[in-house]
Tab-separated table of C-alpha atoms in Angstrom:
chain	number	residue	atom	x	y	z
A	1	UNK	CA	74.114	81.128	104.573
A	2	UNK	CA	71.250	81.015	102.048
A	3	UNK	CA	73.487	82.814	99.401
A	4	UNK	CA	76.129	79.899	99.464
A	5	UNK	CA	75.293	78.185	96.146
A	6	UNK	CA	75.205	81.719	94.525
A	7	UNK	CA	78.866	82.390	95.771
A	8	UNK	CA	80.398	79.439	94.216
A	9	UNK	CA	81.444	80.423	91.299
A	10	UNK	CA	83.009	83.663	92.990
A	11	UNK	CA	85.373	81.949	95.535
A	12	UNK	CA	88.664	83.418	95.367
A	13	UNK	CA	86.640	87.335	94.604
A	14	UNK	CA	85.403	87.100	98.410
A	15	UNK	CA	86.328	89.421	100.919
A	16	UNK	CA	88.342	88.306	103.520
A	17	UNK	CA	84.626	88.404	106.026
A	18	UNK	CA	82.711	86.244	103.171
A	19	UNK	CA	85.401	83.949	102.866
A	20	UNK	CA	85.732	83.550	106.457
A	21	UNK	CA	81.464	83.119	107.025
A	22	UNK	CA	81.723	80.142	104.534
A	23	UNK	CA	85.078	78.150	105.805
A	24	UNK	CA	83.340	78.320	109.278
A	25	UNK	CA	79.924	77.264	107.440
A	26	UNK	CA	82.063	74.259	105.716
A	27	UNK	CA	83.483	73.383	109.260
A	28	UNK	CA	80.026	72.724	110.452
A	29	UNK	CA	78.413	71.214	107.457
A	30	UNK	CA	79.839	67.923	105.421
A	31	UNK	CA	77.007	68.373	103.235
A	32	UNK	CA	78.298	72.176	102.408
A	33	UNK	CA	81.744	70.443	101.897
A	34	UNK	CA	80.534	67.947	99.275
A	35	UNK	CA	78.194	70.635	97.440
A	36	UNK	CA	81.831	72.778	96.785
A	37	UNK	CA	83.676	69.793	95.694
A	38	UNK	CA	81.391	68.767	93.494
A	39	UNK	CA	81.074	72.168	92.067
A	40	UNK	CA	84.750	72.384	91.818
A	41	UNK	CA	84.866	69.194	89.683
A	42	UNK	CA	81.987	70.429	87.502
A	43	UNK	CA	84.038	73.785	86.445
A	44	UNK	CA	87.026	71.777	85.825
A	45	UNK	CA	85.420	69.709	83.723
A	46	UNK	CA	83.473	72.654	81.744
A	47	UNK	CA	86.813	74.256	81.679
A	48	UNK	CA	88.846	71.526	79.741
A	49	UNK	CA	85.543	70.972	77.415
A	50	UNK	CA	85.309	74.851	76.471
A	51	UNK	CA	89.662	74.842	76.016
A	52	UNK	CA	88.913	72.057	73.472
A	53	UNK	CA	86.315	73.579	71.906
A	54	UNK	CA	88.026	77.032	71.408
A	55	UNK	CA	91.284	77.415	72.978
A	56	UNK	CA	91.917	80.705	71.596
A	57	UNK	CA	89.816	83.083	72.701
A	58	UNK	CA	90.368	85.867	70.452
A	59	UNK	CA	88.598	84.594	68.063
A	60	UNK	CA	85.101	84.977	69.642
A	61	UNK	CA	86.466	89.031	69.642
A	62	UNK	CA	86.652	88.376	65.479
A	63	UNK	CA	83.123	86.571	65.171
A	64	UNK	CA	81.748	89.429	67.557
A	65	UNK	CA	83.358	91.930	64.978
A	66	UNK	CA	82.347	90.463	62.111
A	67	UNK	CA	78.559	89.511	63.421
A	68	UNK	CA	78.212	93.608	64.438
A	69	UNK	CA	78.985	94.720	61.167
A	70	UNK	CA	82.299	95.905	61.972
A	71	UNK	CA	84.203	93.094	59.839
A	72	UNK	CA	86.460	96.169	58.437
A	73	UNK	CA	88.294	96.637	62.082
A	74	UNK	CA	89.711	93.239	60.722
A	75	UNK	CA	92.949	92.621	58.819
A	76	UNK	CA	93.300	90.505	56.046
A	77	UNK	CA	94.699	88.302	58.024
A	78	UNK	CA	92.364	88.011	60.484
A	79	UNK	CA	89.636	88.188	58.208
A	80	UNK	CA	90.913	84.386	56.653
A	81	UNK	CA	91.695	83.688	60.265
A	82	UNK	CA	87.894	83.735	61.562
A	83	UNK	CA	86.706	82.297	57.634
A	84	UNK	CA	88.554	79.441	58.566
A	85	UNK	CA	87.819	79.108	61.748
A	86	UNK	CA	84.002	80.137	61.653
A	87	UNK	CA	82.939	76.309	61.722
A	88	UNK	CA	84.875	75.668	64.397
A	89	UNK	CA	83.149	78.554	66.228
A	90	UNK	CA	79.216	77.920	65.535
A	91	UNK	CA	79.613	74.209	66.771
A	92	UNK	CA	80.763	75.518	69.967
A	93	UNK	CA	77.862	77.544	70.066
A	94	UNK	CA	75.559	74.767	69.187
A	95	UNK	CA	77.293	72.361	71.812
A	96	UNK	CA	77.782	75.373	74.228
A	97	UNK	CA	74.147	77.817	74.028
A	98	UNK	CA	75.582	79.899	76.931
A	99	UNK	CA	78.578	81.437	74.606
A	100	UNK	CA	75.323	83.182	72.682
A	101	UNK	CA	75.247	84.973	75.737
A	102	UNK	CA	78.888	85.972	75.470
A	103	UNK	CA	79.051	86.995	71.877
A	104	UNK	CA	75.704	89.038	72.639
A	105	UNK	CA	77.820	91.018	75.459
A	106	UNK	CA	80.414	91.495	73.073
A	107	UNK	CA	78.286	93.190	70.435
A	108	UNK	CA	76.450	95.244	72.889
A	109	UNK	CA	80.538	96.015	74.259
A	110	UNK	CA	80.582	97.488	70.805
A	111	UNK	CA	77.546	99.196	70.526
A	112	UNK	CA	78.670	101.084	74.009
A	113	UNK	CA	81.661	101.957	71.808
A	114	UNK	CA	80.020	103.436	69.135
A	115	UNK	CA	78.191	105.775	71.472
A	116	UNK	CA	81.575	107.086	73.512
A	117	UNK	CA	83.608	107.208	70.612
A	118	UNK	CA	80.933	109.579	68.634
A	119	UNK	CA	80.405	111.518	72.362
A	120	UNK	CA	84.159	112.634	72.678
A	121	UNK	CA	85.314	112.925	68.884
A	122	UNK	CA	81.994	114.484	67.501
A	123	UNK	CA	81.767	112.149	64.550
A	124	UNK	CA	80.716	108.442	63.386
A	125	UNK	CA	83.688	105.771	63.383
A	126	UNK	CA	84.733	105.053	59.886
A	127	UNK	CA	87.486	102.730	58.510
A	128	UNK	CA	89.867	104.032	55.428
A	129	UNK	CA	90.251	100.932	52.913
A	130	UNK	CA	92.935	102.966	51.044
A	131	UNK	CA	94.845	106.202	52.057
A	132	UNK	CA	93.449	108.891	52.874
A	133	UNK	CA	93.912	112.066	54.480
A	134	UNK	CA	95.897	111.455	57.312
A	135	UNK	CA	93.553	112.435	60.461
A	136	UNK	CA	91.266	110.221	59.283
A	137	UNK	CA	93.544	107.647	59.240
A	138	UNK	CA	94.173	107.692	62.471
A	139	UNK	CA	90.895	108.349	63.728
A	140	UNK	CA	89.955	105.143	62.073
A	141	UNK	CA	93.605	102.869	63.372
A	142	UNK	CA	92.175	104.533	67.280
A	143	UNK	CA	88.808	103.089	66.598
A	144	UNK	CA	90.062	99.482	65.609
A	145	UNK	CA	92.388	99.282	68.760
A	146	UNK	CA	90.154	101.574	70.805
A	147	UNK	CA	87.243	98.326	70.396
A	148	UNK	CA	89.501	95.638	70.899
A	149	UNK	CA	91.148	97.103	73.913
A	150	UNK	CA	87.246	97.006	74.828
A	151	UNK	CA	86.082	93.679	73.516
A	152	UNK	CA	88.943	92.310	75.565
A	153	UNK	CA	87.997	93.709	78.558
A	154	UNK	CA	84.359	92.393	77.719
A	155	UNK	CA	86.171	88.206	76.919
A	156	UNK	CA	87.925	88.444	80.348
A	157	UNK	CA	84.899	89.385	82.424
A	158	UNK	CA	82.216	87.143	80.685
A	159	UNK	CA	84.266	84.236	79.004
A	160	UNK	CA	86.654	83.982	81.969
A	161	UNK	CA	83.349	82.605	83.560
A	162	UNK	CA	82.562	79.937	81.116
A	163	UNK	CA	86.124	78.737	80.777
A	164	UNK	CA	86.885	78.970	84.692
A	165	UNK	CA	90.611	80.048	84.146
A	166	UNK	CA	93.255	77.374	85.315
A	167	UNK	CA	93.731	78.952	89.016
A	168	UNK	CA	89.971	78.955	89.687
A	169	UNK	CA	89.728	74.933	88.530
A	170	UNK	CA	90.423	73.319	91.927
A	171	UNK	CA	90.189	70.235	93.103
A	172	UNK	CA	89.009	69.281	96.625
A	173	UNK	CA	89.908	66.501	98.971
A	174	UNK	CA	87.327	66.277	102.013
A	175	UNK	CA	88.221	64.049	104.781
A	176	UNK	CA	85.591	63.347	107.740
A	177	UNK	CA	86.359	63.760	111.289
A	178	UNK	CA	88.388	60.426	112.553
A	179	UNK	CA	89.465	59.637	109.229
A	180	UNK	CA	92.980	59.869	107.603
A	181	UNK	CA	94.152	60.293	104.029
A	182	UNK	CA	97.573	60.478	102.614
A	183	UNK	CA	97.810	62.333	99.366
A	184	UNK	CA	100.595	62.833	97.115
A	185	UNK	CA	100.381	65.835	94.742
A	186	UNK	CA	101.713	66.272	91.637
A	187	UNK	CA	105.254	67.649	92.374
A	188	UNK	CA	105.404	64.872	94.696
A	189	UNK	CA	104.970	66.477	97.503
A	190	UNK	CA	102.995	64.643	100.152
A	191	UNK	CA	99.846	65.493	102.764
A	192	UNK	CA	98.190	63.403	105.600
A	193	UNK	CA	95.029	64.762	106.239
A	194	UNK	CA	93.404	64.140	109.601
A	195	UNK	CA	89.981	64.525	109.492
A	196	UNK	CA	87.487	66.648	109.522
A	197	UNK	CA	89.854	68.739	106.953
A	198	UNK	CA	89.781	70.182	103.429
A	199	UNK	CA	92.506	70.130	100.986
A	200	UNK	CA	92.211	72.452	97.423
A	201	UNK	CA	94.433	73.331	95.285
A	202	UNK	CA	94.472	73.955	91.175
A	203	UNK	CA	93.835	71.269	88.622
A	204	UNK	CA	96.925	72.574	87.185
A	205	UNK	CA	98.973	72.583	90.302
A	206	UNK	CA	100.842	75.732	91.131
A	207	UNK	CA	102.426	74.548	94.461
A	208	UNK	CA	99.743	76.173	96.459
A	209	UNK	CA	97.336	74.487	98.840
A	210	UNK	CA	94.351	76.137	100.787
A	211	UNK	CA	93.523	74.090	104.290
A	212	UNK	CA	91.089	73.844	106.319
A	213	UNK	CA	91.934	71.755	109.377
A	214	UNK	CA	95.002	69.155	110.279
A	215	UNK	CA	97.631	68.677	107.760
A	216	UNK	CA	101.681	66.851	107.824
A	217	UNK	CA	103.064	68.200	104.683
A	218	UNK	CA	106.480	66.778	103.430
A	219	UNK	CA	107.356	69.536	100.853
A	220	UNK	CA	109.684	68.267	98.117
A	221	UNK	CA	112.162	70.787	97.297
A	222	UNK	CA	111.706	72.865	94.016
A	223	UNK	CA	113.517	76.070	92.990
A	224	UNK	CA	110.237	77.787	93.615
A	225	UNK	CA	108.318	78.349	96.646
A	226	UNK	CA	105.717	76.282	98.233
A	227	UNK	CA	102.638	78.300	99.969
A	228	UNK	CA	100.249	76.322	102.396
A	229	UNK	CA	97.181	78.926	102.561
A	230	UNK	CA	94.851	78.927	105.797
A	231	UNK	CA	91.962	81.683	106.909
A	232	UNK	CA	94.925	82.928	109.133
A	233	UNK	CA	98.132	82.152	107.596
A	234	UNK	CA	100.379	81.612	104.886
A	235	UNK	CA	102.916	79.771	105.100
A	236	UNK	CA	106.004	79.632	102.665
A	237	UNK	CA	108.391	76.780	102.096
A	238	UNK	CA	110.830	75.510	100.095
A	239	UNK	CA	111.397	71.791	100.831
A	240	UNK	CA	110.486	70.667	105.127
A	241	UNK	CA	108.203	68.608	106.576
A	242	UNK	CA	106.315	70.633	109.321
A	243	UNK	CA	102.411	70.167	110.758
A	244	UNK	CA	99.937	72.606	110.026
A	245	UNK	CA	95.818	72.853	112.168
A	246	UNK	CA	93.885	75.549	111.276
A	247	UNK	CA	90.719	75.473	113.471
A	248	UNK	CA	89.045	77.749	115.749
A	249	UNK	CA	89.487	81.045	114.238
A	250	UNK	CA	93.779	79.914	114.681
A	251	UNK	CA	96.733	78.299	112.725
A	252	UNK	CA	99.311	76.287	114.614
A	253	UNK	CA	101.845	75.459	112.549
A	254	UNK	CA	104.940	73.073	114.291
A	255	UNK	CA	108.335	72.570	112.156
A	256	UNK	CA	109.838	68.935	111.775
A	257	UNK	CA	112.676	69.529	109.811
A	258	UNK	CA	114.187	72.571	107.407
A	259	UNK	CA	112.932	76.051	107.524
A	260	UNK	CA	109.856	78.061	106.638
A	261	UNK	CA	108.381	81.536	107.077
A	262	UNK	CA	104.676	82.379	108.254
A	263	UNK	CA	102.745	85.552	107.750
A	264	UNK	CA	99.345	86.572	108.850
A	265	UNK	CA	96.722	87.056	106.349
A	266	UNK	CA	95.438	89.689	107.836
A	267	UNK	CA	98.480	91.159	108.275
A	268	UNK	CA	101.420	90.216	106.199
A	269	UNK	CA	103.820	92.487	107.237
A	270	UNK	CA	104.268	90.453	110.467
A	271	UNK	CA	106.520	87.385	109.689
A	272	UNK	CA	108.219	84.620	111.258
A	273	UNK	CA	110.944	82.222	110.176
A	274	UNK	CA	110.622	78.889	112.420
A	275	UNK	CA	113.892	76.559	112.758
A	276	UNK	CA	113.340	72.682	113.447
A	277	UNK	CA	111.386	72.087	116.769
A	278	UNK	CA	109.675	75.219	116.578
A	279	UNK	CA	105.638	76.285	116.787
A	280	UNK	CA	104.097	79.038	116.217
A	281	UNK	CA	99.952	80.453	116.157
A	282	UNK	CA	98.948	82.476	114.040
A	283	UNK	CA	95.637	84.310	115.465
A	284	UNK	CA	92.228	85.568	113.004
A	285	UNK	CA	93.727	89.008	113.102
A	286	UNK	CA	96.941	88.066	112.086
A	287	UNK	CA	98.991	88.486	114.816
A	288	UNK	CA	101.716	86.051	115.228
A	289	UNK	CA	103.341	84.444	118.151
A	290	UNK	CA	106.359	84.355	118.905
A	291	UNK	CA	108.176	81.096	118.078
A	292	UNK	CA	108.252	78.704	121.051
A	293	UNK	CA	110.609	75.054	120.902
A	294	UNK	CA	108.235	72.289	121.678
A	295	UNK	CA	108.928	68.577	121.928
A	296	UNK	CA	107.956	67.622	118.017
A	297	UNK	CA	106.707	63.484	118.538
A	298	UNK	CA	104.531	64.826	120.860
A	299	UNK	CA	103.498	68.270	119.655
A	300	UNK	CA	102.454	65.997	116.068
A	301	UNK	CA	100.575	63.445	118.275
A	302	UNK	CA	97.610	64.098	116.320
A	303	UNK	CA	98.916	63.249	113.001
A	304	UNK	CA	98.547	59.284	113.798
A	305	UNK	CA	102.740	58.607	113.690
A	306	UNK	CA	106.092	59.125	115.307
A	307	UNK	CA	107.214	61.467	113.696
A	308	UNK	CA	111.241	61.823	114.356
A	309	UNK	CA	113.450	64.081	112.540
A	310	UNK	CA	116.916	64.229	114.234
A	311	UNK	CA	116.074	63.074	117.580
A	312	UNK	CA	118.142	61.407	119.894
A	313	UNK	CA	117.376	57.294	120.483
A	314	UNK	CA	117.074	58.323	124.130
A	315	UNK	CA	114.606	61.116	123.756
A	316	UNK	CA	112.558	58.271	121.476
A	317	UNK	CA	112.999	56.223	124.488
A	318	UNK	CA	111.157	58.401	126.630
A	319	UNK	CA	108.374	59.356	123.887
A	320	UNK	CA	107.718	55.651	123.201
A	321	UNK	CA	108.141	54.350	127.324
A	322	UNK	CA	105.093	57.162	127.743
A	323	UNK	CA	103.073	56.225	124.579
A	324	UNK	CA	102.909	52.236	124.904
A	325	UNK	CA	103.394	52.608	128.965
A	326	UNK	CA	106.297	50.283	128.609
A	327	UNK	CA	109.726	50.840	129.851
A	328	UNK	CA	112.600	51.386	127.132
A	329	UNK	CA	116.003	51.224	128.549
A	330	UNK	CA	119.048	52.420	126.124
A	331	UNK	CA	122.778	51.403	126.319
A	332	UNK	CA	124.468	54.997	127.104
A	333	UNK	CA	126.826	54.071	123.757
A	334	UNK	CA	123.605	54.544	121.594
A	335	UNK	CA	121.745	57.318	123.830
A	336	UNK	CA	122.774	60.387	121.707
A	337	UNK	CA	122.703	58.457	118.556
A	338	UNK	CA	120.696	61.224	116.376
A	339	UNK	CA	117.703	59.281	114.049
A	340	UNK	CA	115.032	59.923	111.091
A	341	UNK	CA	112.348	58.152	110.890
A	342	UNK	CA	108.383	58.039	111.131
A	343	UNK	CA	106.250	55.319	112.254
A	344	UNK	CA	102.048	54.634	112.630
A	345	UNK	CA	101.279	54.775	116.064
A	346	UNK	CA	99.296	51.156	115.421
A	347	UNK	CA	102.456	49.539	114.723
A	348	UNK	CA	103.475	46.813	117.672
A	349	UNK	CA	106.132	48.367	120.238
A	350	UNK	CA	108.296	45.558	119.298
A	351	UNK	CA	108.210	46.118	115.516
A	352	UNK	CA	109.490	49.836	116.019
A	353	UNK	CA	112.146	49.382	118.479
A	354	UNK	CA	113.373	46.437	115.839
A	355	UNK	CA	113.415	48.694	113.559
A	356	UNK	CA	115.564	51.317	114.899
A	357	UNK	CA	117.810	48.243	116.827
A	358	UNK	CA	118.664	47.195	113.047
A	359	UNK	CA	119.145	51.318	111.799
A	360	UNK	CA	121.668	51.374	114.396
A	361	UNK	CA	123.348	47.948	114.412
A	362	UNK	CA	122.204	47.663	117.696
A	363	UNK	CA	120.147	44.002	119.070
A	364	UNK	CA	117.205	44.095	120.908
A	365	UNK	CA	116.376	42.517	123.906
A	366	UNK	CA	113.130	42.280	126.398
A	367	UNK	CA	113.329	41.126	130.070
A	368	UNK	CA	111.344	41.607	133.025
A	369	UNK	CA	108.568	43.662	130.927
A	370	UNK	CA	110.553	45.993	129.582
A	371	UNK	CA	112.777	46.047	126.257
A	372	UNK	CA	116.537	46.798	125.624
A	373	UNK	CA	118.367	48.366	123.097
A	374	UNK	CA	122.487	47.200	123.285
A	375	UNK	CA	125.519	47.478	121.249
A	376	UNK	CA	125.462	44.906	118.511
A	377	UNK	CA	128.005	42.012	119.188
């Protein structure tokens, strides 16, 4: 897509189709990948060094004022306000030449005015400095909030692009296909990443994520929600630990532990709560289907671990016998013992059955080429 630099800045405006063209164009390209996260690190960094230049933006509506010769659609107050301020202002433009550009809008913004005001009442804007007759007092107090109701309009469309507004500063995490990355993000929350996948989310984090490919999430709980955005689905939760893949035009989406709800993008209407063991795929036109129980160490193969969450020590038995191809034999007095835990799948056999023989104060013992889990003496 030869317009893909050009869209950039523009992101979260795309249609639903745009959006789509470019994920599957980031899918196919690394390069792509890098060129938007190091686009996304360039706005947040413009962003924080415009906020510390200026962080209130009504004064470039004052300066714009002032500069157009309308200085008397200022109070007093707001007159001393942009005096004292002024310095404060032209350094930003010296350090910042693209704000000319802004403050050039906003005079032409009042210009434009000037025009409709004199089209629909008939006569030139004019401020009373003392009082006079009363319509033309108000005339005047409709012109002064008339323009800044304008001028505002005019700050959020051009200087929300030079100070990139907090939910369009993101920050990207690429991983390459066979690679892993565990991420924690800053309400502690955690993400494995199995590559090739894309993780973004704001600089100032709003517990919302936007992935592209092969995700664990353990969610810590919050008292507000936590939404995991794909091209097909969102996905609400408040605290869980569940698996997400979104690739090839569908979201799978397999539930470890608590609860959570899934809509289509395409169609939010349709929802689905999932319990614990549950999976559901969520297709490009949103349709959902409908929740199936799947064995969960296996269905989360992918993610690199054993992943148990309230699974019986003989149902780990059988997952581990098939993994490592070595038999597991359990005592029937710890068979329906119910355990939590999560392991890399490169750790020895040995190592994880020890493990679980000292969380259940059971010994471990290996004859014959296989291994035993007993009662503890």
């Amino acid at each position: 897509m030869d317009a893909f630099p050009e869209l950039l800045p523009f992101w979260d405006e795309l249609s639903p189709e745009a959006r789509a063209a470019l994920q599957e164009l980031l899918r196919q390209d690394p390069v792509l990948m890098q060129v938007l996260a190091t686009w996304e690190a360039v706005q947040a960094q413009l962003h924080r060094a415009l906020e510390g230049a200026v962080p209130d933006r009504r004064l470039w509506v004052l300066y714009a004022l002032a500069r157009s010769g309308r200085r008397e659609a200022l109070s007093a107050e707001e007159q001393a306000l942009l005096e004292s301020a002024k310095p404060v202002l032209e350094q930003a433009l010296a350090v910042h030449p693209g704000l000319a550009d802004v403050v050039r809008d906003l005079e032409a913004a009042c210009a434009d005015f000037d025009e409709v005001w004199k089209a629909h009442c008939g006569t030139d804007a004019t401020f009373a400095t003392d009082r006079g007759p009363r319509p033309l007092h108000r005339r005047a107090r409709g012109y002064r909030w008339g323009v800044r109701l304008a001028l505002g309009g005019v700050v959020l469309a051009f200087a929300g692009l030079l100070w990139w507004q907090q939910r369009t500063a993101w920050l990207t995490q690429i991983v390459d296909a066979g690679a892993v990355q565990t991420l924690t993000l800053p309400d502690g929350s955690s993400v494995r990443l199995v590559g090739p996948a894309v993780l973004r989310y704001a600089e100032h984090f709003n517990r919302r994520v936007h992935l592209e490919g092969q995700a664990l999430l353990q969610v810590q709980p919050s008292q507000g929600s936590f939404v995991v955005e794909t091209p097909e689905a969102l996905i609400t939760v408040q605290g869980t630990r569940f698996g997400v893949r979104a690739w090839k035009d569908t979201t799978e989406v397999i539930l470890a532990q608590g609860r959570l709800t899934v809509h289509g993008r395409q169609n939010r209407a349709l929802a689905v709560a999932l319990s614990p063991g549950q999976l559901v795929r969520v297709a490009a036109d949103g349709q959902i289907s409908p929740p199936t129980m799947v064995n969960v160490p296996q269905a989360l193969q992918w993610t690199g671990l054993h992943v148990f969450e309230g699974v019986t020590m003989a149902e780990i038995a059988r997952h581990l016998t098939a993994f490592y191809q070595m038999p597991i034999l359990v005592d029937t007095t710890l068979a329906d013992e119910l355990v939590v835990g999560t392991f890399a799948q490169t750790q020895p056999l040995e190592e994880i059955l020890s493990a679980l023989a000292t969380t259940l104060g059971a010994r471990l013992e290996q004859q014959d080429g296989s291994y035993r889990l007993m009662p503890g003496r």
